[in-house]
Every structure is written in C-alpha cells, then in structure tokens.
C-alpha cells in the first residue's frame, strides 16, 4: 500500500495506547459505569479524536464499547457465485483495514476523507446473515431462524436483512463515513451495500456527562436496564456458548429500525408519557421510586391501590421478570431522516440487541411488547436484520476465520 | 412556562459565559483562525457540551459561528391565510425559545430530549423566502430573484425553497434534533416543515485540531478560500448594506444540496483528483505551491509549460479573480443518507453561501462552474433554496422584527 502523506492534525503519538485498563473501562462504560472516567478524565477536548478502542480481542469491539456519538449500520450482499476463497480475501482485507482505521491510520488507496481525524473511538463489528451461510453451503445455526412477524410490524424488505451486517460506531461522523467508504470500496466485485442507515447519540464525556445513559428522541433515558459485565450470567446472556464452534464467544445481533410517531407522542402530557414508559423523564428513575439504577418494584402500589408501574408500562413488559428471564444487551442510535410526505418526521431509533440466542431474547420480549406494551402504538418497526456476529479476532487472525476454516 | 426538573448533567454553572472575547473568537474560528483556542483551549472534554454561542448580536449567530459538528436545515411553509400578527407571535416565540436553547435551558413544554446536554454551541438562524414576502404583501427585494437554472441541475421542487428557512448548528446531534422539534412544535397551526436535511462535520477542537478547515466526503479540505472577518470588504461582501431597511446588516443565504458521485470520483487517481480540484488532498495547499492558506498563483507554470492549477481546476473557476471579484462566505455540512436503488451512496454536501447579493455572488460563480469546472461532472445539485436572513436580534427584540414592523 502507498500511505498518503503525513496527516496534518493527529499523529500516531496523539493516539491513546490500547491498554488493558482502557479495555476494561470500555466494558464498564458500555453499561453506564464510570470506570472510563478514570482512564480518560484528564484529557483535553481535542484528544477525544485520539481515543482508540482496540480492534482485536475476545469479542468484537462494537458489542461492549461505550455509547458512541455515531452508529452507522450497513448490510452487504455478496455477488452471485462468490467463492469461499473470495470471501476470505475480503474478510482478510477488512480485518487489515479495520485494524488500521481503528488506530487512526489510513488504508491502501485512502480517499483522505478522515485524514487527521484520529480514530475517534471507531469500532467495526461484522456479522453474517443466514443467507450468506446458505450461499456458502454452511449449516445455518438455529439461532438464525427468521424472526417471526409481530403485530404492527411494517417491514421494508429492501432495507431488511442481508448477507453481511456491519456496525460502525465512532465519535466523529466523518470517521464513520470514511470507514464505510473504505469497506465498500475494498468489497467491490465481492459484495455491495444492500442498505445503510445512520444514527447518533450525544458524545459520552463530551456533550453529556461521562457514562450517562443516552436519551432517545422521545426524551427518555434509554438503556438503563441493560445487563452489565459484572452481573451474574452476563456472559451467558450475551455470548454464545453452544452452537457451531465458529460462533463460540460470538453473539447474535438483532437490528430493527423503529420509527417513533413523535407528533402523536407529543400530544401526551409528561405525566402520561412517564406512565407509558414507567420511568421519570428527567432522572430515568422508575415510577416505583429511587434513582435511575434502582431496580424496578413491579408490585409497588400507589395510595389509591393502583400499580406504581402500570400493567402496560414499557419497562414492566420488557423486564426479564415479565419474560422468564429473557435478557438482551441493547445499543441504540437515534435517527432523523427528514420529513415524510405527510409532514411527519422520519425519525426514531436504530435498535440493536446482542444476545446468545434471539429466540430466548429479542423475539421472546418483542412477542410480549407487541401485544401488551402501551408504548407500542407510538412505534413502527420498519426494518429488521439478524446476524451471527463471530467472536473477536486475535492479532494474527481475521474476521470470520472460524467459519471460513470450517467450510 | 413550567421548566422540567433539574437537569442531571449540565447546570447553568457549567455553561460558558457569553463574553465579548468569545464572540470574537467565534468569528475568527469561522474562517480557520485560531483565536478560539485561546478562549476554549483549557477546557476538558465534557465541557464541549457547555460551549455557548450568544443568540443576540449584530448578525444572526449561524453566519459567523465556527464549524459545528452538525448542521440541520429545515424549510417551513406557513399555513394559508396566516396573518402578520400570527407570524409575529411565532417569531417572538421562536426568539424566546432560541435564547433559552442556545443557553442550554429547556423551553415551555420541553420534551426533555436534550435535557442535560448543555448548549453544545447551538445556533439557530432564520431567513425568509420570497414566497413568504409575497404572502405578507411585502415587496420582494431584488436579491431574492429566483436563482437561474444551471446545466446539470437536477432539482427536486419538493425539497427546494420554502417560506422560512432555519439553519440549526450544534456540536451534538441530539441538541440539533431537540431544537428542530421545539421550533416545529411551537409553529403548529402557523407553519409546518416543508423539507429538512441534516449534515455533519468533525467537531472543531474535539475530533480535529481546533480551527481546522473541514474535509468534505471527497476527502478534500473545503472552505480554505473563504473570506475572513479581517479582510478588506468582508462586511461588504457578506452583509447587506442596501435594499430594504429590514435587511440592513442581514445576509442572503443560498442553500444547495449537492450530491457527490463518490463512486465515480473514487475511480480517479489521487493525482488526478488533485488536478480537478487544484489543491493537494493532504494539506489543502494549492498546486501552485505553499501551504493551505497560501494564495493561489493562477499564472504559475510547470516545467513543461502547463499551468500548475489547470484551466478547468475547481479553485481557479471558483476564485474571485475568475468571477470579477464575486465573494461568498461558505459553510458546508456533509450528508450521507444511505444508498439509492442503483447501489450508489446518497451522499454529498449541504452547501450554504452567505452574501450581500446572490446575483453578484453564488449565481455569478455557479454560472461559471456549471460550464467550466472539471469538478462539476462529479456533482449534481439536487435542491435549492434562497432566503433573506435578517440582521441579528437585540436582547429586547425578536427575529424579523424589522420586516414585521414595516408591513
């Protein structure tokens, strides 16, 4: 490769070393902890661009990384007749380029789009759809069984599923755009983008307090109930321990584009909105009392005898207690894609859920939510994807190596 | 109004005071200067959310503010039969709410979307289209004469023009989304969003070096040639000194959605891309030599006798020297709105140009570019808007007060 000339803004010296401590901090930050602050707290503003999340590790980095300012998701379809060897070449190239870009380094034939931007906490996480496995003649894990249809689903097939799913997260949209362009350029001839969507959050520690749970476009703190790495069974809920060997330590990703009917939501009073969710808007505390991270008290009654968290409240219907323990690790990025012809905003949440088995995770929970969640009448699921995200990569390996070697 | 409960993240104490020094720094930052660094350089990362740009001033703040991470543009149409009194009420409300939000304070009936995010350098800049003036029975300034059609224009009327144009810029997309929702909510019954688009840059001083000129999706540093407040004639180029009294000190805004044909652009070598632009990709220096801010030497010849900056190079064709001095103040935000049915990215630049008269500014330059600029075959102008942006607001006034009082 011919690297471009020296970036004028960030140099490798400005890039944070990927220490074990930073890796641990990243995990804690993913679920609202504050260990990240102790690692990064002394930095000045411009060093945010220099934040680096290691690409290699036991799990792909996008699963446990702290909330990023930008989440871009792209689904690729492989060209017809692609051979396993061609796919291996692509995945080796993507691995090499992902290592470079997550270190803030240019790739071969770099377009210079993000030259000087630093890694900006870039993560690149890759998963495989059932359609890819069928094309390769590989057995399809039972976990990739199609997600059933739910009431109120309004799915656009052209923006659903795909052979390969790629989650790109970063604190700088230019860095995300550059990564997407780089990956799609090297894919030419082997795979092409089927659909792509972009979302955003506040930047952790830059525009909101470090470790704060993001707010969604309904104004609600969203993600409080996520399992945390220290929780009992965290690994068992999120990472695959059974199924094909190439997925051990991997995770199954459910992607949903969930439109929010914001104009309808706005017609509710704040009190009514809080009842629908089951949490206060300002602090995120459950209506059963306490602060954001106080556990739900689903039995608590009000003086009038009614339940503090109503029967149809979103947090009740989504809780593990209502779903025989079903637990998923959620990530969300808001999207706002302009206005529709009817004058309403085309806006909502790019929802991602990681779990060891969607049948016991997202699907079980969504079956309940679609029937009983009061929030559901303000939401429309518009696209859906399901991907097997293989485990992390060791420094000499490549993305999906286990699958390719098992063919 | 009933303010929501205390934000849990940012408090008013965390918000930077709007000092005169900060105002000057903002102006310098808009054109690549580094005075802003002296004001903000000592801040830590999370204080970026606390950066505040004063709403009131001689000019509307979005014109001279430093490059923001997010630029959202919305065009509104007023309801049929709206009276000047109803419009005045809307503009008074927008002014009150813009003052609150640019200070990081919630508005009446706040949806809590950005609660705790801080002002994040929010600016809200409002302009009036010729269609609004006609509806009000007001004379239409000659500067608002329709922009002529250019070769290769491919304009979507549904995403062009409008009665009122609103530019929202901020370093946090959630803050931009919140501002748009708040403005559209209070407009209900008087005006509704006609179209809306969102773009991005790196955050100045957070993910790139402070004061750096943004890069566009072609990987080119874009905006180097902008006039700077210290330049001779800067005020005369950017702000209206003639025309109706309500526009003195205002500026005329041309908005264009300019799609970039990135897949075609990618087929050029870096050397060829640099020839098409007339600048180096890495440093932004002109091909006639020097560094980013070295003036173009349009006569400089290469050893082989050819021009260093070719006859069709974008910087030559766009320069004031090629356009009898035409000078505009540009702002740009990249957009990436997924992929089209043909598999190409729906991506490019939300281009904004401020000037005292578009006929002597954008239109004159674009007439030349559309014919002679080698870059033009990689660009498609997809939407267009022209708005009269009245002068800034004094602390007791409201947006567009001069116009409303002249009716």
Short mmCIF file of N, CA, C and O in Angstrom, two decimals, chain A residues 4-5 8-10 41 43-46 48-49 70 72 110-113 115-117 120 171-174 180-181 184-185 188 193 196 198 200-202 205-210 212-213 215-219 221 262-263 266 270 280-282 292 336 338-339 345, chain B residues 4-5 8-10 41 43-46 48-49 70 72 110-113 115-117 120 171-174 180-181 184-185 188 193 196 198 200-202 205-210 212-213 215-219 221 262-263 266 270 280-282 292 336 338-339 345:
data_model
loop_
_atom_site.label_atom_id
_atom_site.label_comp_id
_atom_site.label_asym_id
_atom_site.label_seq_id
_atom_site.Cartn_x
_atom_site.Cartn_y
_atom_site.Cartn_z
N UNK A 4 -0.90 7.78 2.30
CA UNK A 4 -0.93 9.18 1.92
C UNK A 4 0.14 9.95 2.71
O UNK A 4 0.77 9.41 3.62
N UNK A 5 0.30 11.19 2.37
CA UNK A 5 1.27 11.99 3.10
C UNK A 5 0.85 12.15 4.56
O UNK A 5 -0.27 11.85 4.93
N UNK A 8 -2.09 16.04 8.86
CA UNK A 8 -1.65 17.31 9.41
C UNK A 8 -2.15 17.55 10.82
O UNK A 8 -1.74 18.49 11.47
N UNK A 9 -3.09 16.73 11.29
CA UNK A 9 -3.70 17.06 12.59
C UNK A 9 -3.30 16.08 13.67
O UNK A 9 -2.58 16.40 14.58
N UNK A 10 -3.75 14.84 13.52
CA UNK A 10 -3.40 13.85 14.53
C UNK A 10 -2.23 13.02 14.05
O UNK A 10 -2.13 12.66 12.88
N UNK A 41 -10.33 10.82 32.05
CA UNK A 41 -10.80 12.06 32.65
C UNK A 41 -9.87 13.24 32.50
O UNK A 41 -10.30 14.38 32.49
N UNK A 43 -8.06 14.10 29.95
CA UNK A 43 -7.81 14.57 28.58
C UNK A 43 -8.46 15.90 28.30
O UNK A 43 -9.52 16.21 28.80
N UNK A 44 -7.87 16.61 27.41
CA UNK A 44 -8.49 17.83 26.93
C UNK A 44 -9.35 17.52 25.70
O UNK A 44 -9.25 16.46 25.10
N UNK A 45 -10.19 18.48 25.37
CA UNK A 45 -11.22 18.23 24.36
C UNK A 45 -10.68 17.60 23.08
O UNK A 45 -11.20 16.60 22.61
N UNK A 46 -9.63 18.14 22.49
CA UNK A 46 -9.25 17.67 21.16
C UNK A 46 -8.74 16.26 21.19
O UNK A 46 -8.59 15.62 20.16
N UNK A 48 -10.28 13.80 22.29
CA UNK A 48 -11.38 12.86 22.05
C UNK A 48 -11.18 12.16 20.69
O UNK A 48 -11.46 10.98 20.55
N UNK A 49 -10.69 12.91 19.71
CA UNK A 49 -10.42 12.31 18.42
C UNK A 49 -9.37 11.20 18.51
O UNK A 49 -9.35 10.29 17.70
N UNK A 70 -21.93 8.29 17.06
CA UNK A 70 -22.49 7.90 15.77
C UNK A 70 -22.50 6.40 15.63
O UNK A 70 -21.49 5.74 15.94
N UNK A 72 -23.45 3.73 12.59
CA UNK A 72 -23.85 3.52 11.20
C UNK A 72 -23.95 2.02 10.99
O UNK A 72 -23.07 1.26 11.41
N UNK A 110 -6.29 5.22 0.30
CA UNK A 110 -7.19 6.01 1.17
C UNK A 110 -7.70 7.26 0.44
O UNK A 110 -6.95 7.92 -0.28
N UNK A 111 -8.98 7.57 0.66
CA UNK A 111 -9.57 8.73 0.00
C UNK A 111 -9.33 10.03 0.77
O UNK A 111 -9.79 11.08 0.35
N UNK A 112 -8.64 9.92 1.90
CA UNK A 112 -8.26 11.09 2.71
C UNK A 112 -9.43 11.74 3.43
O UNK A 112 -9.27 12.77 4.07
N UNK A 113 -10.61 11.13 3.38
CA UNK A 113 -11.79 11.77 3.97
C UNK A 113 -11.60 12.09 5.45
O UNK A 113 -12.05 13.12 5.92
N UNK A 115 -8.57 12.04 7.05
CA UNK A 115 -7.15 12.27 7.32
C UNK A 115 -7.01 13.34 8.42
O UNK A 115 -7.55 14.43 8.30
N UNK A 116 -6.32 12.97 9.48
CA UNK A 116 -6.13 13.91 10.57
C UNK A 116 -7.22 13.89 11.62
O UNK A 116 -7.19 14.67 12.57
N UNK A 117 -8.21 13.00 11.48
CA UNK A 117 -9.30 12.99 12.45
C UNK A 117 -9.03 12.13 13.68
O UNK A 117 -9.75 12.20 14.66
N UNK A 120 -11.03 8.33 16.94
CA UNK A 120 -12.34 8.78 17.42
C UNK A 120 -13.20 7.63 17.92
O UNK A 120 -14.40 7.58 17.65
N UNK A 171 -17.02 8.47 17.40
CA UNK A 171 -17.44 9.76 17.97
C UNK A 171 -17.38 10.89 16.95
O UNK A 171 -17.56 12.06 17.32
N UNK A 172 -17.12 10.57 15.70
CA UNK A 172 -16.98 11.57 14.64
C UNK A 172 -17.64 10.97 13.40
O UNK A 172 -17.25 9.89 12.93
N UNK A 173 -18.67 11.63 12.87
CA UNK A 173 -19.40 11.09 11.73
C UNK A 173 -18.51 10.96 10.50
O UNK A 173 -18.72 10.07 9.66
N UNK A 174 -17.53 11.83 10.37
CA UNK A 174 -16.63 11.75 9.22
C UNK A 174 -15.82 10.46 9.28
O UNK A 174 -15.57 9.81 8.26
N UNK A 180 -16.99 3.39 6.29
CA UNK A 180 -17.96 2.75 5.40
C UNK A 180 -17.48 2.78 3.96
O UNK A 180 -17.56 1.80 3.23
N UNK A 181 -16.97 3.93 3.53
CA UNK A 181 -16.48 4.04 2.15
C UNK A 181 -15.31 3.10 1.92
O UNK A 181 -15.20 2.46 0.88
N UNK A 184 -16.62 -0.51 1.70
CA UNK A 184 -17.39 -0.79 0.48
C UNK A 184 -16.48 -0.74 -0.75
O UNK A 184 -16.71 -1.47 -1.72
N UNK A 185 -15.43 0.05 -0.71
CA UNK A 185 -14.50 0.12 -1.85
C UNK A 185 -13.76 -1.20 -2.01
O UNK A 185 -13.66 -1.75 -3.10
N UNK A 188 -15.73 -4.20 -3.54
CA UNK A 188 -16.18 -4.17 -4.93
C UNK A 188 -15.86 -5.47 -5.67
O UNK A 188 -14.75 -5.96 -5.62
N UNK A 193 -23.14 -2.83 -0.96
CA UNK A 193 -24.08 -2.40 0.08
C UNK A 193 -25.51 -2.66 -0.39
O UNK A 193 -25.90 -2.28 -1.50
N UNK A 196 -28.22 0.90 4.09
CA UNK A 196 -27.36 1.52 5.10
C UNK A 196 -28.16 2.59 5.81
O UNK A 196 -28.95 3.30 5.19
N UNK A 198 -27.93 5.52 9.35
CA UNK A 198 -27.03 6.21 10.28
C UNK A 198 -27.82 6.79 11.44
O UNK A 198 -28.89 7.35 11.23
N UNK A 200 -27.36 8.54 15.76
CA UNK A 200 -26.49 9.36 16.61
C UNK A 200 -26.92 9.33 18.06
O UNK A 200 -28.05 8.98 18.39
N UNK A 201 -25.99 9.69 18.90
CA UNK A 201 -26.21 9.97 20.32
C UNK A 201 -25.37 11.18 20.67
O UNK A 201 -24.55 11.63 19.87
N UNK A 202 -25.52 11.69 21.88
CA UNK A 202 -24.54 12.62 22.40
C UNK A 202 -23.21 11.89 22.55
O UNK A 202 -23.17 10.66 22.65
N UNK A 205 -19.05 11.96 27.55
CA UNK A 205 -17.95 12.72 28.13
C UNK A 205 -17.61 13.98 27.37
O UNK A 205 -16.69 14.70 27.75
N UNK A 206 -18.31 14.24 26.29
CA UNK A 206 -18.01 15.44 25.51
C UNK A 206 -19.19 16.40 25.58
O UNK A 206 -19.06 17.56 25.92
N UNK A 207 -20.38 15.89 25.24
CA UNK A 207 -21.55 16.76 25.33
C UNK A 207 -22.50 16.33 26.45
O UNK A 207 -23.40 17.07 26.79
N UNK A 208 -22.30 15.14 26.99
CA UNK A 208 -23.02 14.78 28.22
C UNK A 208 -22.01 14.17 29.20
O UNK A 208 -20.91 13.81 28.82
N UNK A 209 -22.44 14.08 30.42
CA UNK A 209 -21.61 13.53 31.48
C UNK A 209 -21.12 12.13 31.10
O UNK A 209 -21.89 11.32 30.55
N UNK A 210 -19.89 11.84 31.38
CA UNK A 210 -19.31 10.56 31.01
C UNK A 210 -20.09 9.41 31.68
O UNK A 210 -20.40 9.47 32.85
N UNK A 212 -23.10 8.57 31.11
CA UNK A 212 -24.56 8.76 31.17
C UNK A 212 -25.24 7.85 30.15
O UNK A 212 -24.74 7.64 29.06
N UNK A 213 -26.39 7.33 30.53
CA UNK A 213 -27.20 6.54 29.60
C UNK A 213 -27.79 7.50 28.56
O UNK A 213 -28.27 8.57 28.91
N UNK A 215 -30.24 9.44 25.91
CA UNK A 215 -31.67 9.72 25.77
C UNK A 215 -32.08 9.43 24.32
O UNK A 215 -31.33 9.71 23.39
N UNK A 216 -33.29 8.93 24.15
CA UNK A 216 -33.80 8.76 22.79
C UNK A 216 -34.63 9.97 22.38
O UNK A 216 -34.77 10.93 23.15
N UNK A 217 -35.18 9.94 21.17
CA UNK A 217 -35.89 11.12 20.64
C UNK A 217 -37.22 11.36 21.33
O UNK A 217 -37.83 12.41 21.16
N UNK A 218 -37.70 10.39 22.10
CA UNK A 218 -38.87 10.63 22.93
C UNK A 218 -38.49 11.38 24.21
O UNK A 218 -39.36 11.70 25.02
N UNK A 219 -37.22 11.63 24.39
CA UNK A 219 -36.76 12.36 25.57
C UNK A 219 -36.53 11.45 26.76
O UNK A 219 -36.33 11.91 27.88
N UNK A 221 -34.50 8.54 28.89
CA UNK A 221 -33.23 7.85 29.09
C UNK A 221 -33.47 6.39 28.75
O UNK A 221 -34.41 5.77 29.24
N UNK A 262 -43.49 10.68 16.69
CA UNK A 262 -43.19 11.75 17.65
C UNK A 262 -44.32 12.76 17.77
O UNK A 262 -44.56 13.29 18.85
N UNK A 263 -45.02 13.03 16.66
CA UNK A 263 -46.10 14.01 16.75
C UNK A 263 -47.23 13.49 17.64
O UNK A 263 -47.84 14.26 18.39
N UNK A 266 -46.01 13.57 21.29
CA UNK A 266 -46.01 14.92 21.82
C UNK A 266 -47.37 15.35 22.36
O UNK A 266 -47.45 16.31 23.13
N UNK A 270 -46.52 15.13 30.00
CA UNK A 270 -45.33 14.47 30.51
C UNK A 270 -45.69 13.36 31.49
O UNK A 270 -45.10 12.28 31.47
N UNK A 280 -39.47 8.12 35.17
CA UNK A 280 -39.48 9.58 35.08
C UNK A 280 -38.65 10.01 33.87
O UNK A 280 -37.64 9.38 33.55
N UNK A 281 -39.06 11.10 33.24
CA UNK A 281 -38.28 11.58 32.11
C UNK A 281 -36.97 12.23 32.56
O UNK A 281 -35.94 12.04 31.94
N UNK A 282 -37.02 13.02 33.62
CA UNK A 282 -35.84 13.81 33.96
C UNK A 282 -34.68 12.94 34.44
O UNK A 282 -33.57 13.03 33.95
N UNK A 292 -32.03 6.41 38.89
CA UNK A 292 -32.03 5.73 37.58
C UNK A 292 -31.79 4.23 37.71
O UNK A 292 -32.46 3.43 37.05
N UNK A 336 -32.77 10.67 12.39
CA UNK A 336 -33.70 11.74 12.00
C UNK A 336 -33.44 11.99 10.52
O UNK A 336 -32.49 12.66 10.15
N UNK A 338 -35.20 13.46 8.04
CA UNK A 338 -36.06 14.41 7.36
C UNK A 338 -37.53 14.12 7.59
O UNK A 338 -37.90 13.45 8.56
N UNK A 339 -38.37 14.63 6.69
CA UNK A 339 -39.81 14.54 6.86
C UNK A 339 -40.44 13.75 5.73
O UNK A 339 -39.98 13.76 4.60
N UNK A 345 -42.11 13.62 10.96
CA UNK A 345 -40.68 13.32 10.89
C UNK A 345 -40.43 11.83 10.68
O UNK A 345 -41.11 10.99 11.26
N UNK B 4 -38.90 21.77 33.31
CA UNK B 4 -38.80 20.42 33.83
C UNK B 4 -37.92 20.40 35.08
O UNK B 4 -37.32 21.42 35.44
N UNK B 5 -37.84 19.27 35.68
CA UNK B 5 -37.00 19.16 36.86
C UNK B 5 -35.54 19.39 36.49
O UNK B 5 -35.16 19.41 35.34
N UNK B 8 -29.88 16.56 35.04
CA UNK B 8 -28.97 15.84 35.91
C UNK B 8 -27.52 15.97 35.48
O UNK B 8 -26.63 15.55 36.17
N UNK B 9 -27.27 16.52 34.30
CA UNK B 9 -25.88 16.52 33.83
C UNK B 9 -25.26 17.91 33.82
O UNK B 9 -24.39 18.21 34.59
N UNK B 10 -25.77 18.78 32.97
CA UNK B 10 -25.22 20.13 32.94
C UNK B 10 -26.08 21.07 33.76
O UNK B 10 -27.30 20.96 33.76
N UNK B 41 -9.20 26.71 24.95
CA UNK B 41 -8.16 25.68 24.94
C UNK B 41 -7.99 24.94 26.25
O UNK B 41 -7.55 23.79 26.26
N UNK B 43 -10.24 23.91 28.31
CA UNK B 43 -11.38 23.10 28.76
C UNK B 43 -11.11 21.62 28.65
O UNK B 43 -10.42 21.16 27.76
N UNK B 44 -11.78 20.86 29.47
CA UNK B 44 -11.74 19.42 29.35
C UNK B 44 -12.88 18.95 28.46
O UNK B 44 -13.82 19.68 28.18
N UNK B 45 -12.77 17.71 28.04
CA UNK B 45 -13.67 17.20 27.02
C UNK B 45 -15.14 17.48 27.32
O UNK B 45 -15.88 17.98 26.48
N UNK B 46 -15.61 17.14 28.50
CA UNK B 46 -17.05 17.19 28.72
C UNK B 46 -17.58 18.61 28.70
O UNK B 46 -18.78 18.82 28.62
N UNK B 48 -17.24 20.63 26.34
CA UNK B 48 -17.66 20.96 24.97
C UNK B 48 -19.17 21.14 24.93
O UNK B 48 -19.68 22.02 24.23
N UNK B 49 -19.89 20.32 25.68
CA UNK B 49 -21.34 20.46 25.73
C UNK B 49 -21.76 21.81 26.30
O UNK B 49 -22.83 22.31 25.99
N UNK B 70 -22.63 19.44 13.57
CA UNK B 70 -23.90 19.11 12.93
C UNK B 70 -24.55 20.37 12.37
O UNK B 70 -24.61 21.38 13.06
N UNK B 72 -28.18 21.23 10.57
CA UNK B 72 -29.51 20.77 10.13
C UNK B 72 -30.21 21.96 9.51
O UNK B 72 -30.20 23.07 10.04
N UNK B 110 -41.14 21.40 27.31
CA UNK B 110 -39.95 20.72 26.76
C UNK B 110 -40.15 19.21 26.75
O UNK B 110 -40.68 18.62 27.69
N UNK B 111 -39.68 18.56 25.66
CA UNK B 111 -39.82 17.11 25.54
C UNK B 111 -38.69 16.36 26.22
O UNK B 111 -38.64 15.13 26.16
N UNK B 112 -37.73 17.10 26.81
CA UNK B 112 -36.62 16.51 27.58
C UNK B 112 -35.59 15.80 26.71
O UNK B 112 -34.67 15.19 27.23
N UNK B 113 -35.71 15.92 25.39
CA UNK B 113 -34.81 15.17 24.52
C UNK B 113 -33.35 15.50 24.78
O UNK B 113 -32.49 14.63 24.74
N UNK B 115 -32.22 17.18 27.56
CA UNK B 115 -32.06 17.56 28.96
C UNK B 115 -30.68 17.09 29.45
O UNK B 115 -30.34 15.92 29.34
N UNK B 116 -29.90 18.04 29.94
CA UNK B 116 -28.59 17.70 30.44
C UNK B 116 -27.48 17.73 29.40
O UNK B 116 -26.33 17.42 29.72
N UNK B 117 -27.81 18.10 28.16
CA UNK B 117 -26.78 18.08 27.12
C UNK B 117 -25.97 19.36 27.04
O UNK B 117 -24.95 19.40 26.37
N UNK B 120 -24.01 23.15 23.75
CA UNK B 120 -23.25 22.48 22.68
C UNK B 120 -23.08 23.35 21.44
O UNK B 120 -23.21 22.87 20.32
N UNK B 171 -22.83 21.11 18.20
CA UNK B 171 -21.81 20.06 18.27
C UNK B 171 -22.37 18.74 18.77
O UNK B 171 -21.61 17.80 19.01
N UNK B 172 -23.67 18.64 18.92
CA UNK B 172 -24.33 17.44 19.43
C UNK B 172 -25.61 17.28 18.62
O UNK B 172 -26.47 18.17 18.61
N UNK B 173 -25.76 16.16 17.91
CA UNK B 173 -26.93 15.97 17.04
C UNK B 173 -28.22 15.94 17.85
O UNK B 173 -29.28 16.34 17.35
N UNK B 174 -28.16 15.48 19.09
CA UNK B 174 -29.36 15.43 19.92
C UNK B 174 -29.84 16.85 20.20
O UNK B 174 -31.05 17.13 20.21
N UNK B 180 -34.93 21.47 16.58
CA UNK B 180 -35.87 21.35 15.45
C UNK B 180 -37.25 20.95 15.93
O UNK B 180 -38.27 21.52 15.50
N UNK B 181 -37.32 19.99 16.83
CA UNK B 181 -38.62 19.56 17.36
C UNK B 181 -39.30 20.71 18.10
O UNK B 181 -40.52 20.90 17.98
N UNK B 184 -40.61 23.28 15.57
CA UNK B 184 -41.74 22.81 14.77
C UNK B 184 -42.98 22.65 15.65
O UNK B 184 -44.10 22.83 15.18
N UNK B 185 -42.78 22.32 16.92
CA UNK B 185 -43.93 22.17 17.83
C UNK B 185 -44.63 23.51 18.04
O UNK B 185 -45.85 23.61 17.94
N UNK B 188 -46.85 24.88 15.15
CA UNK B 188 -48.08 24.18 14.75
C UNK B 188 -49.25 25.15 14.59
O UNK B 188 -49.51 25.97 15.45
N UNK B 193 -43.11 22.07 8.69
CA UNK B 193 -41.88 21.76 7.96
C UNK B 193 -42.24 21.32 6.53
O UNK B 193 -43.10 20.46 6.34
N UNK B 196 -36.52 18.94 5.24
CA UNK B 196 -35.46 19.07 6.25
C UNK B 196 -34.32 18.13 5.87
O UNK B 196 -34.56 17.01 5.41
N UNK B 198 -30.05 16.97 7.10
CA UNK B 198 -29.06 17.03 8.18
C UNK B 198 -27.68 16.67 7.64
O UNK B 198 -27.55 15.74 6.84
N UNK B 200 -23.11 16.89 8.64
CA UNK B 200 -22.14 16.79 9.73
C UNK B 200 -20.75 17.20 9.29
O UNK B 200 -20.43 17.23 8.10
N UNK B 201 -19.95 17.51 10.28
CA UNK B 201 -18.51 17.70 10.14
C UNK B 201 -17.87 17.07 11.36
O UNK B 201 -18.56 16.67 12.30
N UNK B 202 -16.54 17.02 11.38
CA UNK B 202 -15.86 16.75 12.64
C UNK B 202 -16.13 17.90 13.60
O UNK B 202 -16.47 19.00 13.19
N UNK B 205 -11.92 21.09 17.40
CA UNK B 205 -11.24 21.06 18.70
C UNK B 205 -11.55 19.81 19.50
O UNK B 205 -11.06 19.64 20.60
N UNK B 206 -12.38 18.93 18.95
CA UNK B 206 -12.72 17.70 19.69
C UNK B 206 -12.20 16.49 18.93
O UNK B 206 -11.49 15.66 19.47
N UNK B 207 -12.56 16.40 17.66
CA UNK B 207 -12.04 15.27 16.88
C UNK B 207 -11.03 15.73 15.82
O UNK B 207 -10.37 14.90 15.23
N UNK B 208 -10.96 17.01 15.54
CA UNK B 208 -9.85 17.54 14.72
C UNK B 208 -9.26 18.75 15.43
O UNK B 208 -9.87 19.32 16.33
N UNK B 209 -8.11 19.14 14.97
CA UNK B 209 -7.41 20.29 15.53
C UNK B 209 -8.32 21.52 15.47
O UNK B 209 -9.01 21.75 14.48
N UNK B 210 -8.29 22.29 16.51
CA UNK B 210 -9.14 23.47 16.58
C UNK B 210 -8.82 24.43 15.43
O UNK B 210 -7.67 24.69 15.12
N UNK B 212 -9.29 23.92 12.33
CA UNK B 212 -9.00 23.26 11.05
C UNK B 212 -10.18 23.45 10.10
O UNK B 212 -11.33 23.41 10.50
N UNK B 213 -9.89 23.63 8.82
CA UNK B 213 -10.93 23.69 7.80
C UNK B 213 -11.50 22.30 7.61
O UNK B 213 -10.75 21.33 7.56
N UNK B 215 -13.02 18.80 6.11
CA UNK B 215 -12.89 18.00 4.88
C UNK B 215 -14.28 17.58 4.42
O UNK B 215 -15.13 17.25 5.24
N UNK B 216 -14.48 17.54 3.12
CA UNK B 216 -15.74 17.02 2.60
C UNK B 216 -15.60 15.53 2.27
O UNK B 216 -14.54 14.94 2.47
N UNK B 217 -16.68 14.94 1.76
CA UNK B 217 -16.68 13.48 1.55
C UNK B 217 -15.79 13.07 0.38
O UNK B 217 -15.51 11.88 0.22
N UNK B 218 -15.35 14.02 -0.43
CA UNK B 218 -14.35 13.70 -1.45
C UNK B 218 -12.94 13.65 -0.84
O UNK B 218 -11.98 13.37 -1.55
N UNK B 219 -12.85 13.95 0.43
CA UNK B 219 -11.56 13.91 1.10
C UNK B 219 -10.78 15.21 0.96
O UNK B 219 -9.60 15.28 1.30
N UNK B 221 -10.04 19.18 1.75
CA UNK B 221 -10.24 20.29 2.68
C UNK B 221 -11.05 21.36 1.93
O UNK B 221 -10.70 21.74 0.82
N UNK B 262 -19.61 9.80 -5.62
CA UNK B 262 -18.38 9.33 -4.97
C UNK B 262 -17.78 8.11 -5.66
O UNK B 262 -16.55 7.96 -5.69
N UNK B 263 -18.64 7.23 -6.17
CA UNK B 263 -18.09 6.04 -6.83
C UNK B 263 -17.30 6.43 -8.08
O UNK B 263 -16.26 5.84 -8.37
N UNK B 266 -14.03 8.11 -6.99
CA UNK B 266 -13.07 7.12 -6.50
C UNK B 266 -12.25 6.48 -7.61
O UNK B 266 -11.20 5.90 -7.35
N UNK B 270 -5.30 9.73 -7.04
CA UNK B 270 -5.20 10.91 -6.18
C UNK B 270 -4.62 12.10 -6.95
O UNK B 270 -5.09 13.23 -6.78
N UNK B 280 -3.75 20.12 -3.14
CA UNK B 280 -3.33 18.82 -2.62
C UNK B 280 -4.39 18.30 -1.66
O UNK B 280 -5.03 19.07 -0.94
N UNK B 281 -4.57 16.99 -1.63
CA UNK B 281 -5.56 16.43 -0.69
C UNK B 281 -5.06 16.49 0.74
O UNK B 281 -5.82 16.78 1.65
N UNK B 282 -3.79 16.18 0.96
CA UNK B 282 -3.34 16.02 2.35
C UNK B 282 -3.33 17.35 3.09
O UNK B 282 -3.90 17.47 4.17
N UNK B 292 -1.75 25.52 3.11
CA UNK B 292 -3.19 25.65 2.88
C UNK B 292 -3.62 27.08 2.55
O UNK B 292 -4.43 27.28 1.65
N UNK B 336 -24.87 11.94 4.42
CA UNK B 336 -24.77 10.55 3.96
C UNK B 336 -26.09 9.90 4.32
O UNK B 336 -26.32 9.52 5.46
N UNK B 338 -27.68 7.12 3.25
CA UNK B 338 -27.88 5.74 2.82
C UNK B 338 -27.57 5.57 1.34
O UNK B 338 -26.87 6.38 0.75
N UNK B 339 -28.15 4.52 0.76
CA UNK B 339 -27.85 4.15 -0.62
C UNK B 339 -29.09 4.20 -1.48
O UNK B 339 -30.20 3.92 -1.02
N UNK B 345 -24.07 5.64 -3.17
CA UNK B 345 -24.43 6.37 -1.94
C UNK B 345 -25.17 7.67 -2.23
O UNK B 345 -24.84 8.37 -3.19
#
